[in-house]
Short mmCIF file of C-alpha atoms and ligand atoms in Angstrom, two decimals:
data_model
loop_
_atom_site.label_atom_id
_atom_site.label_comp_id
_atom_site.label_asym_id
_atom_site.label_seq_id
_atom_site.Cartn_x
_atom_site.Cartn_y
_atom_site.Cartn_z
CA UNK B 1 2.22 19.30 -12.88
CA UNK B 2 -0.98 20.23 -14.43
CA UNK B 3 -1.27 23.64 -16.37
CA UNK B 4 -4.34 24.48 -18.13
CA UNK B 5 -4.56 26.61 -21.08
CA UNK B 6 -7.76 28.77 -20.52
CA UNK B 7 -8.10 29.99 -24.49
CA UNK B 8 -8.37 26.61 -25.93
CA UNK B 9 -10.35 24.93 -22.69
CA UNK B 10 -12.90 28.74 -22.68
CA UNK B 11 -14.31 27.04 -26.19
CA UNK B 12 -15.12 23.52 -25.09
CA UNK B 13 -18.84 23.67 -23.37
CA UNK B 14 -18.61 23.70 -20.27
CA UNK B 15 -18.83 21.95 -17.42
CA UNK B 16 -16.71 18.88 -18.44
CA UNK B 17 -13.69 16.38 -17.44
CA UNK B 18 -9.58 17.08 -18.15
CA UNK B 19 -7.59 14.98 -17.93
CA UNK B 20 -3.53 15.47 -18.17
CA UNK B 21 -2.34 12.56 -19.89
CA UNK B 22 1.00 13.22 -19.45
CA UNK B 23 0.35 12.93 -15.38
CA UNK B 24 -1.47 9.98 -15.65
CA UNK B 25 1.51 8.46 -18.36
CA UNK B 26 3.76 9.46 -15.91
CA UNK B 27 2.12 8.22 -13.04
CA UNK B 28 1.01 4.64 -14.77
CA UNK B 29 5.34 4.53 -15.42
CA UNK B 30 6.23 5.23 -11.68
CA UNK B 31 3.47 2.98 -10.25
CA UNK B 32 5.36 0.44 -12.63
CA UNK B 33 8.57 0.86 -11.85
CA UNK B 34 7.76 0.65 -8.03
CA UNK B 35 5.81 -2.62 -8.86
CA UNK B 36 8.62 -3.75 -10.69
CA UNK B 37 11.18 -3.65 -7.80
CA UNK B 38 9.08 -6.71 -6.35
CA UNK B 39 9.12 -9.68 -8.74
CA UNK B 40 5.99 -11.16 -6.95
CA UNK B 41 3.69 -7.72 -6.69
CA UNK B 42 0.82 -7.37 -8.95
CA UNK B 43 -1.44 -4.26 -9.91
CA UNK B 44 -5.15 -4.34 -10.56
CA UNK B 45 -6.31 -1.12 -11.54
CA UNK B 46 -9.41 -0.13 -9.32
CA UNK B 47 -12.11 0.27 -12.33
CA UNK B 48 -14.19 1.95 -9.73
CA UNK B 49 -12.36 5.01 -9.53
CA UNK B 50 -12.79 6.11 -12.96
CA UNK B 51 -14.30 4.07 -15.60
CA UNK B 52 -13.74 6.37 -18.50
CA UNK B 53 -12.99 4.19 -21.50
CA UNK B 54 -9.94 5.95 -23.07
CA UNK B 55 -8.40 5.96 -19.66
CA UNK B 56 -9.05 2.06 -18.80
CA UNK B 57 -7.49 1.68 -22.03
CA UNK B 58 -4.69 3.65 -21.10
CA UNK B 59 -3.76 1.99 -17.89
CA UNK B 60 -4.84 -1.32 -19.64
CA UNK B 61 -1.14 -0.83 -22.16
CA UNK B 62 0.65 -0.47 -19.28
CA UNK B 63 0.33 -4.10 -18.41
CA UNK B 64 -2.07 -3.46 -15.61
CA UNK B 65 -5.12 -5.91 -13.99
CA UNK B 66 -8.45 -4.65 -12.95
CA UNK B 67 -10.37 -5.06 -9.86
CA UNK B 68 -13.76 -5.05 -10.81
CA UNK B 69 -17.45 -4.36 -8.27
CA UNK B 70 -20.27 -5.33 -10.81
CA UNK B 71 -20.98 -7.58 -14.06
CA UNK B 72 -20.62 -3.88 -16.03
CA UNK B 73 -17.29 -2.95 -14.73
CA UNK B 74 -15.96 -6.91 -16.10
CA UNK B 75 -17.30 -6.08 -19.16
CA UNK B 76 -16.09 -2.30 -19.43
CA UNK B 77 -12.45 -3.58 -18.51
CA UNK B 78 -12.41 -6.33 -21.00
CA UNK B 79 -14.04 -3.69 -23.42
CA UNK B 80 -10.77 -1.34 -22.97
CA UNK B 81 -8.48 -4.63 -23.74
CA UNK B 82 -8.02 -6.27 -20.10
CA UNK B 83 -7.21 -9.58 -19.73
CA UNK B 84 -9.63 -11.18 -18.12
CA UNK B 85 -7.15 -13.63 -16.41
CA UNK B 86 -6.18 -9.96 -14.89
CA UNK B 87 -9.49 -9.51 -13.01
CA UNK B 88 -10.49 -9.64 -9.78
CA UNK B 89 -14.17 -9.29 -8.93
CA UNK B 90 -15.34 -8.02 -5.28
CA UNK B 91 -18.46 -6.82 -3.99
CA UNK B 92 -21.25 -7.96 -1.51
CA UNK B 93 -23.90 -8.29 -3.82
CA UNK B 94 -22.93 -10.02 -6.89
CA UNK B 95 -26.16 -11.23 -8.72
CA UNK B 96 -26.36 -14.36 -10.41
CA UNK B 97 -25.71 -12.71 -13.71
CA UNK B 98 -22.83 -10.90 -12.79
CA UNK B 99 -21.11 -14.19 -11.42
CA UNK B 100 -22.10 -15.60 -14.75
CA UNK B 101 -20.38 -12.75 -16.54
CA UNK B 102 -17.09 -13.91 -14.43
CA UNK B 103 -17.77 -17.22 -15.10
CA UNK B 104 -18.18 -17.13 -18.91
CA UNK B 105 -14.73 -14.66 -18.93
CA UNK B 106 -13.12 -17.19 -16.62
CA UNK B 107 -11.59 -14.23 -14.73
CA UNK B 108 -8.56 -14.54 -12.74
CA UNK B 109 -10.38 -14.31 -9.00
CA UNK B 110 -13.89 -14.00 -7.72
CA UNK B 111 -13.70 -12.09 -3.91
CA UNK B 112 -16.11 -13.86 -1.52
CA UNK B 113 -17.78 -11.69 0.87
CA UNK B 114 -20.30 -14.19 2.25
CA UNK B 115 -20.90 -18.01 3.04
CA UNK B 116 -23.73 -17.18 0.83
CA UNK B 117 -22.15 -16.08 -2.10
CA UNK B 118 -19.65 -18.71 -1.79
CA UNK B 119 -22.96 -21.50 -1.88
CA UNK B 120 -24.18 -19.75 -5.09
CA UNK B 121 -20.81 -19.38 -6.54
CA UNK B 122 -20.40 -23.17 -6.63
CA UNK B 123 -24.10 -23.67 -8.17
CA UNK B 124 -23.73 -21.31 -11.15
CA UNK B 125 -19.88 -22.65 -11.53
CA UNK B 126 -21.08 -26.42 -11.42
CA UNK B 127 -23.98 -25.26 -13.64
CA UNK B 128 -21.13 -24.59 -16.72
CA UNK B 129 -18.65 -27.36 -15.75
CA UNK B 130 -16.36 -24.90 -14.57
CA UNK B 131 -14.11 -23.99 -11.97
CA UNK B 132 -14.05 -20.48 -10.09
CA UNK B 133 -11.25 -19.12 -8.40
CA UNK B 134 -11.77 -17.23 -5.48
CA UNK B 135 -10.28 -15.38 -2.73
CA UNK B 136 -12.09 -15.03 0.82
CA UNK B 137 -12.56 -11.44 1.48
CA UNK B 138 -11.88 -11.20 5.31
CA UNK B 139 -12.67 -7.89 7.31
CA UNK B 140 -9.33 -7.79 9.25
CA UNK B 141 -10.75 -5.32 11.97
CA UNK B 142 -8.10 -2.84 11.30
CA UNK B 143 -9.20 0.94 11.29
CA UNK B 144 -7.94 3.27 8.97
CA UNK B 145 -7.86 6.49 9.50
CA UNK B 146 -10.37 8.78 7.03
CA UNK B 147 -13.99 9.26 6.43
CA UNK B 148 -16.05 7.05 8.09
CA UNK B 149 -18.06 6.64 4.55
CA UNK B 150 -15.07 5.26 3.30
CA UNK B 151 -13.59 3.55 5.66
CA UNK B 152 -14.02 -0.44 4.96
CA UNK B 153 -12.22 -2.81 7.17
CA UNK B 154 -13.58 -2.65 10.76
CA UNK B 155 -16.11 -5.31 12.28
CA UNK B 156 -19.40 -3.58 12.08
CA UNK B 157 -19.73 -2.82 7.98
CA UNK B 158 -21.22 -5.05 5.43
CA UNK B 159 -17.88 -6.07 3.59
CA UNK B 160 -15.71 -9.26 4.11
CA UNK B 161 -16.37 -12.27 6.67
CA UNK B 162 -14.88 -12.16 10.23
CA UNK B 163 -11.96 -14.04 10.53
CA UNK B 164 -13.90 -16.21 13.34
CA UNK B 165 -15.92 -17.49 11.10
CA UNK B 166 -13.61 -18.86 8.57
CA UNK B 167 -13.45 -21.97 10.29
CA UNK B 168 -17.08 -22.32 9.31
CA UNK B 169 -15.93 -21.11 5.82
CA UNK B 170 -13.50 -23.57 5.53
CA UNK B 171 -15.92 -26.16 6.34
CA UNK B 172 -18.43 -24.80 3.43
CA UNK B 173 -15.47 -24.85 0.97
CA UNK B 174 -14.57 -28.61 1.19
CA UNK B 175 -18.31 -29.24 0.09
CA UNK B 176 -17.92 -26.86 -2.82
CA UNK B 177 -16.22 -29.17 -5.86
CA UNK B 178 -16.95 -26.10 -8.12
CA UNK B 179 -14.39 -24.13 -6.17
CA UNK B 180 -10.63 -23.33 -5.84
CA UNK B 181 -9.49 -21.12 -2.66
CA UNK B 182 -6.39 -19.39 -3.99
CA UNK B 183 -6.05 -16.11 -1.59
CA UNK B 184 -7.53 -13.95 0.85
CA UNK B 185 -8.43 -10.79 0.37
CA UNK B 186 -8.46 -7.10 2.23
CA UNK B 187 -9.10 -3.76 1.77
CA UNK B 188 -9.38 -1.51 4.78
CA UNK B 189 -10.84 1.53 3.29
CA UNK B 190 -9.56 4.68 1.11
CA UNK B 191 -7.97 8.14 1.01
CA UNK B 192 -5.40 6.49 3.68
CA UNK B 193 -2.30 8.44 4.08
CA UNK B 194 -1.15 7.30 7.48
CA UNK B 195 1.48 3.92 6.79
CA UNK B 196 0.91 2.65 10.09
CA UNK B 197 -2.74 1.53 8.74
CA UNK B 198 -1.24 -0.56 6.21
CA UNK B 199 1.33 -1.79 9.28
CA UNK B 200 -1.47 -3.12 10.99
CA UNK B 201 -2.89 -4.78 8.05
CA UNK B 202 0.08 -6.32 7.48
CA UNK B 203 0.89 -7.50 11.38
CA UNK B 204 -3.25 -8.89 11.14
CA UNK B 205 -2.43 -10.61 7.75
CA UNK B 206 0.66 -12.20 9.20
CA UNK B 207 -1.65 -13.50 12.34
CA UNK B 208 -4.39 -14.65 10.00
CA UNK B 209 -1.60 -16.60 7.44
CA UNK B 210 -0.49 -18.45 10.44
CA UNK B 211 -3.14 -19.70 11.88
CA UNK B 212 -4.53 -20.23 8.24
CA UNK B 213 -1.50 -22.64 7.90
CA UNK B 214 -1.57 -24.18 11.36
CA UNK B 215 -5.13 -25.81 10.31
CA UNK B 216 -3.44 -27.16 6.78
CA UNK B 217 -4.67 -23.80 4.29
CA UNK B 218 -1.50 -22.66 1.76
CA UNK B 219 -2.73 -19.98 -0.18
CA UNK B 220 -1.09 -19.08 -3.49
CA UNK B 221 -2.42 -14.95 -3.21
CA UNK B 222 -2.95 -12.69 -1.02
CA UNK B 223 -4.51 -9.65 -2.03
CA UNK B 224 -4.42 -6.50 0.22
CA UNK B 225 -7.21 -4.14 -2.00
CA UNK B 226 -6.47 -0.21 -2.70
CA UNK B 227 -6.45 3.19 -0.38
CA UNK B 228 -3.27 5.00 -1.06
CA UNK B 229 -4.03 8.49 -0.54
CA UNK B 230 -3.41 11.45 -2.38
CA UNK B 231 -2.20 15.55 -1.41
CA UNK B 232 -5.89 16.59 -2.18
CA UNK B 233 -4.52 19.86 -0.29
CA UNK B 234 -1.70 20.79 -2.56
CA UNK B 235 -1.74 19.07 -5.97
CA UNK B 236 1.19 20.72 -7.08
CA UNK B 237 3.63 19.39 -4.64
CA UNK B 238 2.50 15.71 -4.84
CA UNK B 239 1.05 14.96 -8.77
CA UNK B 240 2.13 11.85 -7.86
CA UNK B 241 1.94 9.70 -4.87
CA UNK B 242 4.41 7.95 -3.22
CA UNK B 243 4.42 4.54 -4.29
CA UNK B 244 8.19 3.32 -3.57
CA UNK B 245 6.84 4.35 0.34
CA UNK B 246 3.59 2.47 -0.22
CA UNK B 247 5.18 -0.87 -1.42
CA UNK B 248 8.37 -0.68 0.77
CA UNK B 249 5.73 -1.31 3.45
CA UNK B 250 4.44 -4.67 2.41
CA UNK B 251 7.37 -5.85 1.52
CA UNK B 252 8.79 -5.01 4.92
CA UNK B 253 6.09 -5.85 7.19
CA UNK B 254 4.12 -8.39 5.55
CA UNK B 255 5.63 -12.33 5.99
CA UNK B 256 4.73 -13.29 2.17
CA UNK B 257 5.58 -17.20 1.79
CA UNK B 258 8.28 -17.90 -1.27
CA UNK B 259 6.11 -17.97 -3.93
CA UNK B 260 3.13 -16.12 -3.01
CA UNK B 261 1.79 -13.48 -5.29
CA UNK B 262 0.58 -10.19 -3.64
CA UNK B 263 -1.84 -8.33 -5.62
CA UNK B 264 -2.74 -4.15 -4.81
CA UNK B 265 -6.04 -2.64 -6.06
CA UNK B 266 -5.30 0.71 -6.49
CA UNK B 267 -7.61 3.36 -7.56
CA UNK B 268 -7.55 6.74 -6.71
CA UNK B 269 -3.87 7.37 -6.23
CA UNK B 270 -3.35 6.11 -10.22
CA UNK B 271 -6.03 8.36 -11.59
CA UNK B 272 -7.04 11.33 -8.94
CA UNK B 273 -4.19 13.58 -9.39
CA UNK B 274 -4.66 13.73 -13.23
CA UNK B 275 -8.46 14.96 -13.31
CA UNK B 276 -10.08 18.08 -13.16
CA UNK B 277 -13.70 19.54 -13.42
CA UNK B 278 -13.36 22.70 -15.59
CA UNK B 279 -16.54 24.74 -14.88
CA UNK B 280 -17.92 28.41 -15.57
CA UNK B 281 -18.74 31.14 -13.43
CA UNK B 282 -22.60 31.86 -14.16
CA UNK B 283 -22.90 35.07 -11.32
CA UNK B 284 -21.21 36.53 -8.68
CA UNK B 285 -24.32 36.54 -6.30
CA UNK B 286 -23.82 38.91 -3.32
CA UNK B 287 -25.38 37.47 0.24
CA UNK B 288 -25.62 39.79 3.31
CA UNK B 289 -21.83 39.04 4.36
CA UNK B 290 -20.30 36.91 1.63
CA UNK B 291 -20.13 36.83 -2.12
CA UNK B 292 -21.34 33.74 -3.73
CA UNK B 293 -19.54 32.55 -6.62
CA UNK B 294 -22.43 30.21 -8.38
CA UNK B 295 -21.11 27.64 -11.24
CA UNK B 296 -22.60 25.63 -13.84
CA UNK B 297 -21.15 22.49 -12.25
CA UNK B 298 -22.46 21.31 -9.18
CA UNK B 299 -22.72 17.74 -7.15
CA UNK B 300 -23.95 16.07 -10.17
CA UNK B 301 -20.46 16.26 -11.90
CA UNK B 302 -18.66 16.04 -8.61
CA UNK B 303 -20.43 14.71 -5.57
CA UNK B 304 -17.27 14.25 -3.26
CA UNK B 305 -17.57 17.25 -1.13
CA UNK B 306 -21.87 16.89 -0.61
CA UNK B 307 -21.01 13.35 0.41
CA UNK B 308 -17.73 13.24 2.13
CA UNK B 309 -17.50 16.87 2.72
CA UNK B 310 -14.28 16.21 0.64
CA UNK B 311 -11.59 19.10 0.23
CA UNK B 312 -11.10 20.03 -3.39
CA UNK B 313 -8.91 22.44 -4.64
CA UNK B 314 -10.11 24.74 -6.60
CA UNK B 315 -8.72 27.69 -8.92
CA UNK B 316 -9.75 30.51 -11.32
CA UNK B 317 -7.92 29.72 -14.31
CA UNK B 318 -9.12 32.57 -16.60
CA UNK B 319 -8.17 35.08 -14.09
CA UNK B 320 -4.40 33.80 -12.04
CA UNK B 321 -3.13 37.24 -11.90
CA UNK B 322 -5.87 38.86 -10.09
CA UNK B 323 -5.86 39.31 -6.73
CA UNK B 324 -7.44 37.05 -4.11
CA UNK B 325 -11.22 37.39 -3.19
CA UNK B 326 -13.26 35.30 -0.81
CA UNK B 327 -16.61 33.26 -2.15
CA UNK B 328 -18.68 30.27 -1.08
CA UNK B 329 -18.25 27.95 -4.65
CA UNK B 330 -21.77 26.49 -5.17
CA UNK B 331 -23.41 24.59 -8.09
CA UNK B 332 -26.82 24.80 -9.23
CA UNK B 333 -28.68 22.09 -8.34
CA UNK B 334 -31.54 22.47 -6.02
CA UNK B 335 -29.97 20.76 -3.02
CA UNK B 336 -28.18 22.99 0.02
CA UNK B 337 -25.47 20.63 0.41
CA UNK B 338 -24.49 21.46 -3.24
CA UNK B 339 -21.40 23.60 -2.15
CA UNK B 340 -18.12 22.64 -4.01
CA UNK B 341 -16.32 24.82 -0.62
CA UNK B 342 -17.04 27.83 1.69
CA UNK B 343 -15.15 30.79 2.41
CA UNK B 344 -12.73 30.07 -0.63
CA UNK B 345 -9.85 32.03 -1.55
CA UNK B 346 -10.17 32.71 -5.45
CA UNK B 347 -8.77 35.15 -8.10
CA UNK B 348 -11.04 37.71 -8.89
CA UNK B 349 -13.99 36.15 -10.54
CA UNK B 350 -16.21 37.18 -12.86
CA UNK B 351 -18.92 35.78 -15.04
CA UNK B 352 -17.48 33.60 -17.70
CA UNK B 353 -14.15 32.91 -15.76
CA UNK B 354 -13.34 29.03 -15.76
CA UNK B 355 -13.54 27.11 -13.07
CA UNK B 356 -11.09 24.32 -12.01
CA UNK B 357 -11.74 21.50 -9.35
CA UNK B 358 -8.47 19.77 -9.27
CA UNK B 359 -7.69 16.05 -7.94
CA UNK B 360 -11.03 15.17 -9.57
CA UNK B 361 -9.85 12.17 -11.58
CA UNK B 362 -10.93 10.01 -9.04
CA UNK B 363 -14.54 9.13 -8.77
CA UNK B 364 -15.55 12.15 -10.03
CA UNK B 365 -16.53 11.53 -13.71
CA UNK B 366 -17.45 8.32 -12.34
CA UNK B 367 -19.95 9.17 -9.60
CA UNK B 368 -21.91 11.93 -11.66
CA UNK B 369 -25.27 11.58 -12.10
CA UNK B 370 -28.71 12.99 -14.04
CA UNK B 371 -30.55 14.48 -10.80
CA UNK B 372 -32.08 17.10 -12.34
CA UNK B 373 -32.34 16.24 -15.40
CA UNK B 374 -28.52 17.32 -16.07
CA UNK B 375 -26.58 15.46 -18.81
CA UNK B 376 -23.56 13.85 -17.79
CA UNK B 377 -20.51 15.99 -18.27
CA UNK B 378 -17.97 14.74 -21.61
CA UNK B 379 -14.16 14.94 -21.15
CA UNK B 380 -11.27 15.75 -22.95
CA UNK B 381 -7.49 14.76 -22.62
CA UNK B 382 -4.71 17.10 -23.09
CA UNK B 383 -3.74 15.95 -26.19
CA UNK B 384 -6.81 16.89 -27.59
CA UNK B 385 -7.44 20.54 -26.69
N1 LIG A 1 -10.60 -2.47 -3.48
C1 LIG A 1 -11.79 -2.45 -2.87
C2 LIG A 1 -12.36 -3.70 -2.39
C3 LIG A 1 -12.47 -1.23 -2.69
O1 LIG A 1 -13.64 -1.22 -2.06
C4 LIG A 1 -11.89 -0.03 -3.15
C5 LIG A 1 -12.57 1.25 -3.01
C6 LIG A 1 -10.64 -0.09 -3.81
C7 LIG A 1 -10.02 -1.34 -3.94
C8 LIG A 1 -9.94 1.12 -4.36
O2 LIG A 1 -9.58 1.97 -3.34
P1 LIG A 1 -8.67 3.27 -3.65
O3 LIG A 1 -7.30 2.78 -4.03
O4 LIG A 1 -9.32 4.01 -4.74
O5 LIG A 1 -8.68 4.00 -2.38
N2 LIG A 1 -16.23 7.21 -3.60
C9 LIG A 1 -15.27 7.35 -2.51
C10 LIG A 1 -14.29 6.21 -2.47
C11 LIG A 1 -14.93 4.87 -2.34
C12 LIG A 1 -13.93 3.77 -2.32
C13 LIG A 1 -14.61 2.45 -2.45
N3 LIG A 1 -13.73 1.33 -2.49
C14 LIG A 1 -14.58 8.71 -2.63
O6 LIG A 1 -14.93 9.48 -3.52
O7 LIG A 1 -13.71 9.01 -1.83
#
């Protein structure tokens, strides 16, 4: 459980990043442990979610892979000590440079979204006398159930090839000498709390691995990507999420052969839970029937609720005695959708107060930006303040 301690965080400039390292210690040890239980389960560490050096290098001493989108992420994770024979590389639009990047790290698994790809894959790999592992990234039609921005793995979105066309992939593959299939691929989308989605990716993997067999193809991995949800609601009551639950499920309903591998790409339930924004209360703005309270963060340091109208807790930490008030929680930017929430129950605030937005670890820090001409916010971990 996070506690913040508003003297020492009221002289750090606000607004800016905390992180609990002891949350995200003990969070990194139970997503272990769980991992653990299966001697064939593997962790890659969804770089995505929060690329902040000191934490990559954090989850990197636990032992941990990385699943990496772009030619920057690679290089960030092997920057924070990854081993490269840890990496896994997806995306739908890897340029030639970026598959170079791979190339020259000779990373553990390139994730083939396209026919395409796969062609140019085999050019740049023959190019440097090497051979690429990959996995084919197949869009298993399965619909999970959250936003539709982040939902991933049903038939009409740009990621992964239909599974009726891996015939024709298969085909492709036996003229690439460059290349070595090893897996397949998934990920069906994120912020999934429902099991029964990762059921039916399971039952769909267990179709696919048959008929995959029937026509002679023995894969070594299989890889089903990230999504565990988090309590976004109530951060107290689930700091961490419940990975013995998440596993169990694979393990029960997915028919892994003897001595395949199955690798996880987990982002957000490792790091969300242990980030906040910390802002400042700039006025108390009164509108005709509600009280604004206006902050000096806004979408630029956390863009989750403008996007995905995303719930984010949020708390007056200068003031937790006072009583409850109502305000709509806005930033400043110049943009109407840059409301953190409306109608928010808050202590008593007051100019100066601080300002947290909890379960923020998660691309938050990551997704900021300069609109504006803002500068991107710093963090600090625990230890430190
Ligand atoms: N693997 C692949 C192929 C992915 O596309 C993603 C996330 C992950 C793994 C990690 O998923 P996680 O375990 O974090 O759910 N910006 C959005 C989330 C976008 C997720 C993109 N892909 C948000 O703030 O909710």
């Amino acid at each position: 459980m996070t506690t913040f301690c508003s003297d020492k965080l009221q002289k750090i400039t606000t607004p800016f990043y905390y992180y609990d390292s002891v949350l995200l210690e003990e969070t990194l040890n139970e997503v272990k442990k769980r991992e653990a239980a299966y001697s064939n389960y593997e962790v890659h560490y969804a770089v995505k979610a929060n690329a902040n050096n000191t934490i990559l290098q954090k989850i990197q001493q636990k032992g941990f892979g990385a699943d990496c989108v772009s030619g920057g992420e690679i290089l960030a994770a092997i920057e924070a000590g990854f081993s490269p024979n840890k990496i896994v590389f997806a995306g739908v639009g890897k340029s030639d440079w970026e598959i170079n990047v791979g190339l020259d790290q000779n990373i553990f698994c390139f994730n083939v979204e396209s026919i395409p790809e796969l062609l140019v894959i085999n050019e740049l790999a023959t190019a440097k006398q090497k051979k690429a592992s990959i996995a084919i990234r197949l869009n298993p039609d399965v619909k999970a159930d959250t936003h539709a921005n982040i939902s991933t793995g049903q038939k009409e979105t740009k990621f992964g090839i239909y599974f009726e066309d891996m015939d024709k992939v298969l085909d492709v593959l036996r003229t690439c000498d460059a290349i070595e299939l090893i897996g397949i691929h998934f990920h069906i989308g994120s912020q999934i709390l429902k099991m029964d989605n990762f059921v039916s990716l399971c039952q769909r993997i267990n179709q696919i691995q048959d008929h995959l067999e029937q026509v002679g193809v023995q894969l070594k991995h299989i890889n089903v990507g990230g999504g565990l949800g988090i309590n976004y609601t109530d951060p107290e009551q689930d700091p961490i999420p419940n990975f013995a639950d998440y596993f169990a499920v694979f393990n029960t309903h997915l028919h892994l052969r003897d001595t395949q591998k199955l690798h996880f790409e987990l982002g957000r339930s490792i790091v969300a839970q242990c980030g906040s924004l910390i802002s400042k209360v700039l006025y108390i703005k009164e509108g005709v029937n509600k009280k604004f309270a206006i902050l000096d963060a806004g979408m630029t340091e956390l863009i989750r609720p403008a996007l995905y109208q995303a719930y984010h807790k949020i708390e007056n930490i200068s003031n937790p005695q006072e009583e409850y008030e109502e305000y709509d929680v806005v930033g400043p930017i110049c943009e109407s959708s840059d409301v953190f929430n409306k109608n928010v129950k808050l202590n008593v605030a007051k100019r100066g107060d601080l300002i947290a937005i909890r379960s923020a670890g998660a691309y938050g820090e990551v997704m900021a930006s300069g609109y504006n001409c803002r500068t991107l916010p710093k963090s600090y971990f625990s230890e430190e303040v």
